[in-house]
Amino acid sequence: MLRSFGELTAPSRMLVVNQFGINLGFYLVLPFLATHMGSLGYAAATIGLVLALRNLSQQGMFLVGGSAADRIGCRPVIIVGCALRIVAFGLFVVADSLPGLIAAAVLTGLAGALFNPAVRAYLMAEAGDRRAEVFSVFNVFGHAGALLGPLLGAALLAVDFRLVAAVACAVFTVLTVAQLFVLPARPAPPQDRGLLGSWGEVVGNGRFLLFALGGAGYFALFNQLYLVLPVEAQRVSGVAGAVSAVFVVSTLVGILGQVRITAWCRARWTDGRTMSAGLVLMGAGFVPLGVAAPFVPTAPAGEWTAAGLLAVTPVLAGTVVFTVGMAMTNPFSLALLPRVGSEQLAGTYYGWYYLVSAAVVAVSNTAVGNLLDRHPDGAGRWIPFAVLLAIGLVGAAVIAWMQRTGRLEPRAVTTSTATTA
């Protein structure tokens, strides 16, 4: 992995380290925000509203952030996004009132909506034909930040939540300063149409929309890392610590396996075939849960027991398969995105890609959540896991069909005005 990191260009290395810092700072704070608000006396519904507003401000503004990156350049959008995180986490240090907490949460989401598409668009341009390899290293550093952030946050939380937020604020200050002095500017590609015209190109690009629908299966399944997998782990074990075990297993597989998995797939398969196979594996990760769930009753809350360890084994095994599928799907989907879209509008296409995926996730999460509630135990508990397997298979089928019919090949003519059927 260190060799792969050393092979990156200097700007790519900067952005990879930047991703580690972004995830470190983010996961320092957000996992503990609900607990902090609860300690301030806020009701669960109010806490849920604040978290929902944060999520909405990020997902709803991705398109704006991507379009801004295409028009004024990625570097200033990245810097402004990180600077907004300084303000957001600074507000968490001083704000106890609901308006202050809402403002901090919304600014946190808006910041992510700015720098996330800009960072990826910059890397897409910088990586050239090594996009999958660059994004695999990018993912490893992101996983490492996501693993260390909660651990450091939990240690600092023993002192005070405000210290946690202050340290996150300091992390983003360092990142912002580093980008100002180290990250080179890349000129924005020339645009020969207005903002609405650019959006019109995306909407009129049939193969991109089909690709986005197939790729949305990745996001629908990825979000189960925060819903189905932890819920089932705690249900069958009766131990809250089983939730942490799911995240630790997934993160370690990502850190240790991502670069090797990408290299193995690159040497043997096309990008489309790898993405399709990854979606199959992500869906297949829920098979062990679906097979075991009808036979494993809900465990009473308590400490770890031998029975609890045995019961949670299918969940952890499924998590390993699921994470290998993620490691296959994500870097190759980002490598394919400008191919089915446009090099000149990479940020805009990324924003639309995320917007389509967010809509699919809203539907899939609601449906899967309802199925979990309807079948809390017993014979029907396999049904939500079967639905998730089907999502993976459908997404994989779409991408495989596009690969087989040549719809994932570069266009013969690439201009900002071209569209495809």
Short mmCIF file of C-alpha atoms in Angstrom, two decimals:
data_model
loop_
_atom_site.label_atom_id
_atom_site.label_comp_id
_atom_site.label_asym_id
_atom_site.label_seq_id
_atom_site.Cartn_x
_atom_site.Cartn_y
_atom_site.Cartn_z
CA MET A 1 0.00 0.00 0.00
CA LEU A 2 2.89 2.38 0.77
CA ARG A 3 4.31 1.68 -2.68
CA SER A 4 0.95 2.48 -4.25
CA PHE A 5 0.82 5.71 -2.27
CA GLY A 6 4.36 6.61 -3.38
CA GLU A 7 3.40 6.11 -7.03
CA LEU A 8 0.74 8.81 -6.83
CA THR A 9 1.37 12.33 -8.07
CA ALA A 10 2.02 14.97 -5.41
CA PRO A 11 -1.49 16.50 -5.68
CA SER A 12 -3.05 13.03 -5.46
CA ARG A 13 -1.02 12.26 -2.34
CA MET A 14 -2.19 15.52 -0.84
CA LEU A 15 -5.83 14.69 -1.50
CA VAL A 16 -5.45 11.12 -0.22
CA VAL A 17 -3.99 12.41 3.06
CA ASN A 18 -6.70 15.07 3.02
CA GLN A 19 -9.34 12.32 2.91
CA PHE A 20 -7.81 10.70 5.96
CA GLY A 21 -8.04 14.03 7.80
CA ILE A 22 -11.59 14.70 6.60
CA ASN A 23 -12.83 11.35 7.89
CA LEU A 24 -10.81 11.64 11.08
CA GLY A 25 -12.33 15.04 11.86
CA PHE A 26 -15.85 14.06 10.83
CA TYR A 27 -15.94 10.79 12.78
CA LEU A 28 -14.44 12.48 15.80
CA VAL A 29 -17.72 14.35 16.25
CA LEU A 30 -20.73 12.96 14.41
CA PRO A 31 -20.96 9.54 16.13
CA PHE A 32 -21.23 11.36 19.48
CA LEU A 33 -23.51 14.24 18.51
CA ALA A 34 -26.71 12.40 19.44
CA THR A 35 -25.30 11.52 22.87
CA HIS A 36 -24.20 15.12 23.41
CA MET A 37 -27.61 16.52 22.49
CA GLY A 38 -29.27 13.96 24.75
CA SER A 39 -27.10 15.13 27.64
CA LEU A 40 -28.32 18.68 26.94
CA GLY A 41 -31.90 17.49 27.42
CA TYR A 42 -33.09 17.36 23.80
CA ALA A 43 -35.73 14.80 22.87
CA ALA A 44 -34.97 11.97 20.46
CA ALA A 45 -37.24 13.52 17.82
CA THR A 46 -35.30 16.78 17.99
CA ILE A 47 -31.99 14.95 17.73
CA GLY A 48 -33.31 13.04 14.72
CA LEU A 49 -34.37 16.31 13.08
CA VAL A 50 -30.89 17.82 13.50
CA LEU A 51 -29.22 14.73 12.03
CA ALA A 52 -31.71 14.64 9.15
CA LEU A 53 -31.04 18.31 8.35
CA ARG A 54 -27.31 17.60 8.26
CA ASN A 55 -27.82 14.73 5.85
CA LEU A 56 -30.24 16.72 3.68
CA SER A 57 -27.92 19.72 3.46
CA GLN A 58 -25.14 17.46 2.17
CA GLN A 59 -27.03 15.21 -0.21
CA GLY A 60 -29.26 17.99 -1.50
CA MET A 61 -26.30 20.25 -2.31
CA PHE A 62 -23.94 17.77 -3.95
CA LEU A 63 -25.07 18.91 -7.37
CA VAL A 64 -24.25 22.53 -6.50
CA GLY A 65 -20.80 21.57 -5.21
CA GLY A 66 -20.04 19.50 -8.31
CA SER A 67 -21.18 22.23 -10.68
CA ALA A 68 -19.13 24.84 -8.81
CA ALA A 69 -16.02 22.66 -9.14
CA ASP A 70 -16.50 22.47 -12.91
CA ARG A 71 -16.91 26.25 -13.26
CA ILE A 72 -14.48 27.86 -10.84
CA GLY A 73 -12.05 24.97 -10.35
CA CYS A 74 -11.78 22.18 -7.79
CA ARG A 75 -9.15 23.74 -5.54
CA PRO A 76 -11.15 26.78 -4.31
CA VAL A 77 -14.24 24.63 -3.74
CA ILE A 78 -12.23 22.13 -1.68
CA ILE A 79 -10.70 24.93 0.39
CA VAL A 80 -14.03 26.67 1.01
CA GLY A 81 -15.62 23.34 2.01
CA CYS A 82 -12.90 22.57 4.55
CA ALA A 83 -13.05 26.15 5.87
CA LEU A 84 -16.80 25.74 6.41
CA ARG A 85 -16.09 22.64 8.50
CA ILE A 86 -13.88 24.81 10.74
CA VAL A 87 -16.83 27.12 11.31
CA ALA A 88 -19.25 24.20 11.78
CA PHE A 89 -17.19 22.38 14.40
CA GLY A 90 -16.36 25.70 16.03
CA LEU A 91 -20.10 26.21 16.49
CA PHE A 92 -20.37 22.81 18.14
CA VAL A 93 -17.78 24.01 20.67
CA VAL A 94 -19.83 27.05 21.75
CA ALA A 95 -23.46 26.29 20.86
CA ASP A 96 -25.96 24.68 23.23
CA SER A 97 -29.12 26.21 21.78
CA LEU A 98 -31.14 24.38 19.14
CA PRO A 99 -30.66 27.09 16.46
CA GLY A 100 -26.89 26.96 17.03
CA LEU A 101 -26.77 23.18 16.83
CA ILE A 102 -28.90 23.18 13.67
CA ALA A 103 -26.64 25.80 12.08
CA ALA A 104 -23.55 23.73 12.93
CA ALA A 105 -25.09 20.55 11.56
CA VAL A 106 -26.26 22.21 8.33
CA LEU A 107 -22.86 23.83 7.77
CA THR A 108 -21.21 20.44 8.31
CA GLY A 109 -23.38 18.96 5.57
CA LEU A 110 -22.94 21.92 3.21
CA ALA A 111 -19.16 21.70 3.61
CA GLY A 112 -19.22 18.04 2.61
CA ALA A 113 -21.40 18.87 -0.39
CA LEU A 114 -18.70 21.27 -1.56
CA PHE A 115 -15.46 19.36 -1.09
CA ASN A 116 -16.63 15.79 -1.75
CA PRO A 117 -17.42 16.15 -5.48
CA ALA A 118 -14.55 18.61 -5.93
CA VAL A 119 -11.99 16.22 -4.43
CA ARG A 120 -13.19 13.37 -6.62
CA ALA A 121 -13.30 15.50 -9.76
CA TYR A 122 -9.73 16.69 -9.05
CA LEU A 123 -8.56 13.08 -8.56
CA MET A 124 -10.37 11.95 -11.72
CA ALA A 125 -8.43 14.53 -13.72
CA GLU A 126 -5.12 13.93 -11.93
CA ALA A 127 -5.20 10.12 -12.10
CA GLY A 128 -5.59 9.72 -15.86
CA ASP A 129 -5.92 6.04 -16.77
CA ARG A 130 -5.03 4.90 -13.20
CA ARG A 131 -8.26 6.07 -11.63
CA ALA A 132 -9.22 2.76 -10.05
CA GLU A 133 -5.80 2.44 -8.41
CA VAL A 134 -5.84 6.03 -7.15
CA PHE A 135 -9.33 5.71 -5.72
CA SER A 136 -8.42 2.42 -4.03
CA VAL A 137 -5.62 4.19 -2.12
CA PHE A 138 -8.03 7.06 -1.47
CA ASN A 139 -10.49 4.59 0.07
CA VAL A 140 -7.82 3.02 2.30
CA PHE A 141 -6.91 6.38 3.81
CA GLY A 142 -10.59 7.21 4.21
CA HIS A 143 -11.17 3.92 6.04
CA ALA A 144 -8.23 4.64 8.33
CA GLY A 145 -9.63 8.05 9.25
CA ALA A 146 -13.07 6.56 9.83
CA LEU A 147 -11.54 3.95 12.16
CA LEU A 148 -9.36 6.31 14.19
CA GLY A 149 -11.89 9.14 14.44
CA PRO A 150 -14.40 7.37 16.72
CA LEU A 151 -11.61 5.87 18.84
CA LEU A 152 -10.03 9.26 19.45
CA GLY A 153 -13.46 10.85 19.88
CA ALA A 154 -14.45 8.30 22.52
CA ALA A 155 -11.25 9.02 24.46
CA LEU A 156 -11.74 12.81 24.30
CA LEU A 157 -15.43 12.48 25.14
CA ALA A 158 -14.40 11.31 28.59
CA VAL A 159 -13.26 14.91 29.12
CA ASP A 160 -15.95 16.89 27.28
CA PHE A 161 -17.77 16.94 23.94
CA ARG A 162 -16.53 20.49 23.37
CA LEU A 163 -12.96 19.20 23.41
CA VAL A 164 -13.93 16.65 20.76
CA ALA A 165 -15.37 19.39 18.55
CA ALA A 166 -12.36 21.63 19.16
CA VAL A 167 -9.92 18.92 18.06
CA ALA A 168 -12.02 18.32 14.91
CA CYS A 169 -11.94 22.07 14.29
CA ALA A 170 -8.14 21.98 14.58
CA VAL A 171 -7.93 19.05 12.13
CA PHE A 172 -9.86 20.98 9.48
CA THR A 173 -7.79 24.08 10.13
CA VAL A 174 -4.62 22.13 9.36
CA LEU A 175 -6.24 20.67 6.22
CA THR A 176 -7.36 24.08 4.98
CA VAL A 177 -3.93 25.63 5.48
CA ALA A 178 -2.23 22.66 3.77
CA GLN A 179 -4.52 22.99 0.75
CA LEU A 180 -3.84 26.71 0.51
CA PHE A 181 -0.07 26.20 0.36
CA VAL A 182 0.39 22.70 -1.10
CA LEU A 183 -2.51 21.85 -3.42
CA PRO A 184 -1.84 23.16 -6.94
CA ALA A 185 -4.61 24.89 -8.81
CA ARG A 186 -6.07 23.08 -11.81
CA PRO A 187 -7.75 25.37 -14.34
CA ALA A 188 -11.44 24.71 -14.73
CA PRO A 189 -12.23 23.19 -18.14
CA PRO A 190 -13.86 25.68 -20.52
CA GLN A 191 -17.65 25.53 -20.56
CA ASP A 192 -19.59 26.52 -23.64
CA ARG A 193 -23.02 26.49 -22.03
CA GLY A 194 -24.66 27.76 -18.88
CA LEU A 195 -25.42 25.90 -15.70
CA LEU A 196 -28.86 24.76 -16.81
CA GLY A 197 -27.43 23.71 -20.14
CA SER A 198 -24.85 21.56 -18.37
CA TRP A 199 -27.56 19.97 -16.25
CA GLY A 200 -29.56 19.41 -19.42
CA GLU A 201 -26.64 17.52 -20.93
CA VAL A 202 -26.57 15.19 -17.94
CA VAL A 203 -30.32 14.55 -18.02
CA GLY A 204 -30.11 13.89 -21.75
CA ASN A 205 -27.25 11.42 -21.40
CA GLY A 206 -29.12 8.12 -21.44
CA ARG A 207 -26.21 5.84 -20.71
CA PHE A 208 -25.14 7.93 -17.74
CA LEU A 209 -28.65 7.74 -16.26
CA LEU A 210 -28.67 3.97 -16.75
CA PHE A 211 -25.23 3.72 -15.17
CA ALA A 212 -26.40 5.87 -12.25
CA LEU A 213 -29.38 3.58 -11.65
CA GLY A 214 -27.13 0.51 -11.69
CA GLY A 215 -24.55 2.21 -9.50
CA ALA A 216 -27.23 3.33 -7.07
CA GLY A 217 -27.33 -0.30 -5.97
CA TYR A 218 -23.93 0.30 -4.39
CA PHE A 219 -25.23 3.16 -2.27
CA ALA A 220 -28.43 1.31 -1.36
CA LEU A 221 -26.34 -1.60 -0.06
CA PHE A 222 -23.58 0.54 1.44
CA ASN A 223 -26.11 2.26 3.67
CA GLN A 224 -26.98 -1.10 5.23
CA LEU A 225 -23.65 -0.82 7.04
CA TYR A 226 -25.54 1.67 9.21
CA LEU A 227 -28.93 -0.08 9.25
CA VAL A 228 -29.30 -3.82 8.66
CA LEU A 229 -25.86 -5.08 9.69
CA PRO A 230 -25.69 -3.37 13.11
CA VAL A 231 -29.38 -4.02 13.81
CA GLU A 232 -29.02 -7.73 13.11
CA ALA A 233 -25.71 -7.98 14.99
CA GLN A 234 -27.28 -6.56 18.14
CA ARG A 235 -30.51 -8.57 17.72
CA VAL A 236 -28.84 -11.97 17.57
CA SER A 237 -26.14 -11.29 20.17
CA GLY A 238 -27.98 -9.07 22.65
CA VAL A 239 -24.76 -7.06 23.00
CA ALA A 240 -24.36 -3.44 21.90
CA GLY A 241 -20.65 -4.10 21.34
CA ALA A 242 -21.57 -6.32 18.38
CA VAL A 243 -22.37 -3.14 16.45
CA SER A 244 -18.80 -1.95 16.94
CA ALA A 245 -17.54 -5.34 15.81
CA VAL A 246 -19.34 -4.91 12.47
CA PHE A 247 -17.65 -1.55 11.85
CA VAL A 248 -14.22 -2.77 12.95
CA VAL A 249 -14.39 -5.84 10.70
CA SER A 250 -15.55 -3.78 7.71
CA THR A 251 -12.91 -1.10 8.24
CA LEU A 252 -10.05 -3.57 8.68
CA VAL A 253 -11.02 -5.48 5.54
CA GLY A 254 -11.11 -2.19 3.67
CA ILE A 255 -7.74 -1.04 4.97
CA LEU A 256 -5.92 -4.35 4.51
CA GLY A 257 -7.57 -5.52 1.30
CA GLN A 258 -8.54 -2.53 -0.83
CA VAL A 259 -5.32 -2.01 -2.82
CA ARG A 260 -4.72 -5.75 -3.31
CA ILE A 261 -8.31 -6.32 -4.44
CA THR A 262 -8.12 -3.45 -6.93
CA ALA A 263 -4.81 -4.71 -8.36
CA TRP A 264 -6.13 -8.28 -8.65
CA CYS A 265 -9.27 -7.14 -10.48
CA ARG A 266 -7.38 -4.72 -12.73
CA ALA A 267 -5.08 -7.52 -13.91
CA ARG A 268 -7.94 -9.86 -14.81
CA TRP A 269 -11.18 -8.02 -15.55
CA THR A 270 -12.55 -4.93 -17.22
CA ASP A 271 -13.80 -2.06 -15.08
CA GLY A 272 -17.43 -2.89 -15.82
CA ARG A 273 -17.04 -6.58 -15.04
CA THR A 274 -15.33 -5.75 -11.74
CA MET A 275 -18.07 -3.31 -10.76
CA SER A 276 -20.75 -5.86 -11.66
CA ALA A 277 -19.04 -8.63 -9.69
CA GLY A 278 -18.62 -6.27 -6.74
CA LEU A 279 -22.34 -5.55 -6.65
CA VAL A 280 -23.06 -9.29 -6.68
CA LEU A 281 -20.74 -9.78 -3.71
CA MET A 282 -22.26 -6.86 -1.82
CA GLY A 283 -25.69 -8.46 -2.21
CA ALA A 284 -24.30 -11.91 -1.41
CA GLY A 285 -22.99 -10.55 1.88
CA PHE A 286 -26.57 -10.66 3.16
CA VAL A 287 -27.06 -14.34 2.29
CA PRO A 288 -25.50 -15.68 5.53
CA LEU A 289 -27.78 -13.35 7.51
CA GLY A 290 -30.87 -14.43 5.59
CA VAL A 291 -30.07 -18.14 5.97
CA ALA A 292 -29.38 -17.91 9.70
CA ALA A 293 -31.92 -15.26 10.80
CA PRO A 294 -35.09 -17.44 10.83
CA PHE A 295 -33.38 -19.90 13.17
CA VAL A 296 -31.82 -17.37 15.57
CA PRO A 297 -34.23 -15.79 18.06
CA THR A 298 -33.79 -12.28 19.38
CA ALA A 299 -31.31 -12.45 22.24
CA PRO A 300 -32.03 -10.67 25.53
CA ALA A 301 -29.76 -7.74 26.33
CA GLY A 302 -26.72 -8.79 28.29
CA GLU A 303 -23.04 -9.65 28.09
CA TRP A 304 -21.19 -11.75 25.56
CA THR A 305 -21.92 -15.47 25.74
CA ALA A 306 -20.77 -18.43 23.65
CA ALA A 307 -24.23 -18.56 22.08
CA GLY A 308 -24.07 -14.86 21.25
CA LEU A 309 -20.66 -15.22 19.60
CA LEU A 310 -21.94 -18.13 17.51
CA ALA A 311 -25.10 -16.23 16.56
CA VAL A 312 -23.22 -13.14 15.37
CA THR A 313 -20.78 -15.15 13.23
CA PRO A 314 -23.02 -15.10 10.08
CA VAL A 315 -23.32 -11.32 10.42
CA LEU A 316 -19.55 -10.85 10.62
CA ALA A 317 -18.94 -13.33 7.79
CA GLY A 318 -21.47 -11.48 5.67
CA THR A 319 -19.78 -8.20 6.54
CA VAL A 320 -16.48 -9.53 5.17
CA VAL A 321 -18.08 -10.58 1.86
CA PHE A 322 -20.01 -7.29 1.70
CA THR A 323 -16.85 -5.22 2.27
CA VAL A 324 -14.88 -7.10 -0.40
CA GLY A 325 -17.73 -6.26 -2.77
CA MET A 326 -17.51 -2.60 -1.74
CA ALA A 327 -13.76 -2.61 -2.38
CA MET A 328 -14.39 -3.93 -5.89
CA THR A 329 -17.30 -1.67 -6.76
CA ASN A 330 -16.35 1.78 -5.51
CA PRO A 331 -13.02 2.60 -7.23
CA PHE A 332 -14.11 1.16 -10.57
CA SER A 333 -17.45 2.98 -10.50
CA LEU A 334 -15.56 6.26 -10.02
CA ALA A 335 -13.20 5.30 -12.84
CA LEU A 336 -16.16 4.66 -15.14
CA LEU A 337 -18.12 7.78 -14.20
CA PRO A 338 -16.29 10.29 -16.46
CA ARG A 339 -16.28 7.68 -19.25
CA VAL A 340 -20.07 7.47 -19.34
CA GLY A 341 -20.33 11.16 -18.53
CA SER A 342 -17.85 13.87 -19.46
CA GLU A 343 -14.30 14.79 -18.50
CA GLN A 344 -15.20 18.48 -18.71
CA LEU A 345 -18.21 18.15 -16.40
CA ALA A 346 -16.82 15.55 -14.00
CA GLY A 347 -18.04 17.42 -10.91
CA THR A 348 -21.52 17.96 -12.33
CA TYR A 349 -21.84 14.32 -13.29
CA TYR A 350 -20.65 13.26 -9.86
CA GLY A 351 -23.24 15.53 -8.25
CA TRP A 352 -26.03 14.05 -10.36
CA TYR A 353 -24.76 10.54 -9.69
CA TYR A 354 -25.01 11.13 -5.97
CA LEU A 355 -28.43 12.79 -6.33
CA VAL A 356 -29.87 9.79 -8.18
CA SER A 357 -28.32 7.47 -5.61
CA ALA A 358 -29.70 9.49 -2.69
CA ALA A 359 -33.23 9.11 -4.10
CA VAL A 360 -32.78 5.35 -4.48
CA VAL A 361 -31.35 5.10 -0.96
CA ALA A 362 -34.35 6.97 0.47
CA VAL A 363 -36.71 4.42 -1.08
CA SER A 364 -34.62 1.32 -0.33
CA ASN A 365 -33.88 2.25 3.28
CA THR A 366 -37.55 2.94 3.95
CA ALA A 367 -38.60 -0.36 2.36
CA VAL A 368 -35.95 -2.42 4.14
CA GLY A 369 -36.67 -0.71 7.46
CA ASN A 370 -40.37 -1.52 7.10
CA LEU A 371 -39.54 -5.16 6.34
CA LEU A 372 -37.34 -5.37 9.43
CA ASP A 373 -40.17 -4.01 11.54
CA ARG A 374 -42.73 -6.34 9.94
CA HIS A 375 -40.55 -9.42 10.46
CA PRO A 376 -38.69 -8.78 13.72
CA ASP A 377 -38.10 -12.46 14.35
CA GLY A 378 -38.94 -15.95 13.15
CA ALA A 379 -39.71 -17.41 9.74
CA GLY A 380 -40.10 -14.17 7.77
CA ARG A 381 -36.84 -12.60 8.93
CA TRP A 382 -35.09 -13.71 5.71
CA ILE A 383 -37.20 -11.42 3.53
CA PRO A 384 -35.32 -8.09 4.00
CA PHE A 385 -32.02 -9.86 3.32
CA ALA A 386 -33.45 -11.39 0.15
CA VAL A 387 -34.49 -7.90 -1.00
CA LEU A 388 -30.94 -6.65 -0.45
CA LEU A 389 -29.53 -9.59 -2.43
CA ALA A 390 -31.95 -8.71 -5.24
CA ILE A 391 -30.78 -5.07 -5.22
CA GLY A 392 -27.20 -6.23 -5.71
CA LEU A 393 -28.15 -8.62 -8.49
CA VAL A 394 -30.24 -6.05 -10.36
CA GLY A 395 -27.50 -3.41 -10.14
CA ALA A 396 -24.94 -5.96 -11.30
CA ALA A 397 -27.16 -6.99 -14.23
CA VAL A 398 -27.50 -3.38 -15.40
CA ILE A 399 -23.73 -2.79 -15.35
CA ALA A 400 -22.99 -6.18 -16.94
CA TRP A 401 -25.45 -5.42 -19.77
CA MET A 402 -23.84 -2.02 -20.33
CA GLN A 403 -20.40 -3.67 -20.46
CA ARG A 404 -21.57 -6.36 -22.87
CA THR A 405 -23.23 -3.87 -25.23
CA GLY A 406 -20.31 -1.46 -25.29
CA ARG A 407 -22.04 1.30 -23.35
CA LEU A 408 -19.15 1.59 -20.90
CA GLU A 409 -16.60 2.31 -23.64
CA PRO A 410 -15.29 5.87 -24.14
CA ARG A 411 -17.23 7.94 -26.63
CA ALA A 412 -15.61 8.53 -29.96
CA VAL A 413 -16.16 12.27 -29.55
CA THR A 414 -15.91 13.85 -26.10
CA THR A 415 -17.15 17.41 -25.89
CA SER A 416 -19.12 19.29 -23.30
CA THR A 417 -22.10 19.37 -25.69
CA ALA A 418 -22.20 15.69 -26.69
CA THR A 419 -24.93 13.41 -25.42
CA THR A 420 -25.55 9.69 -25.81
CA ALA A 421 -28.59 7.54 -25.99
#
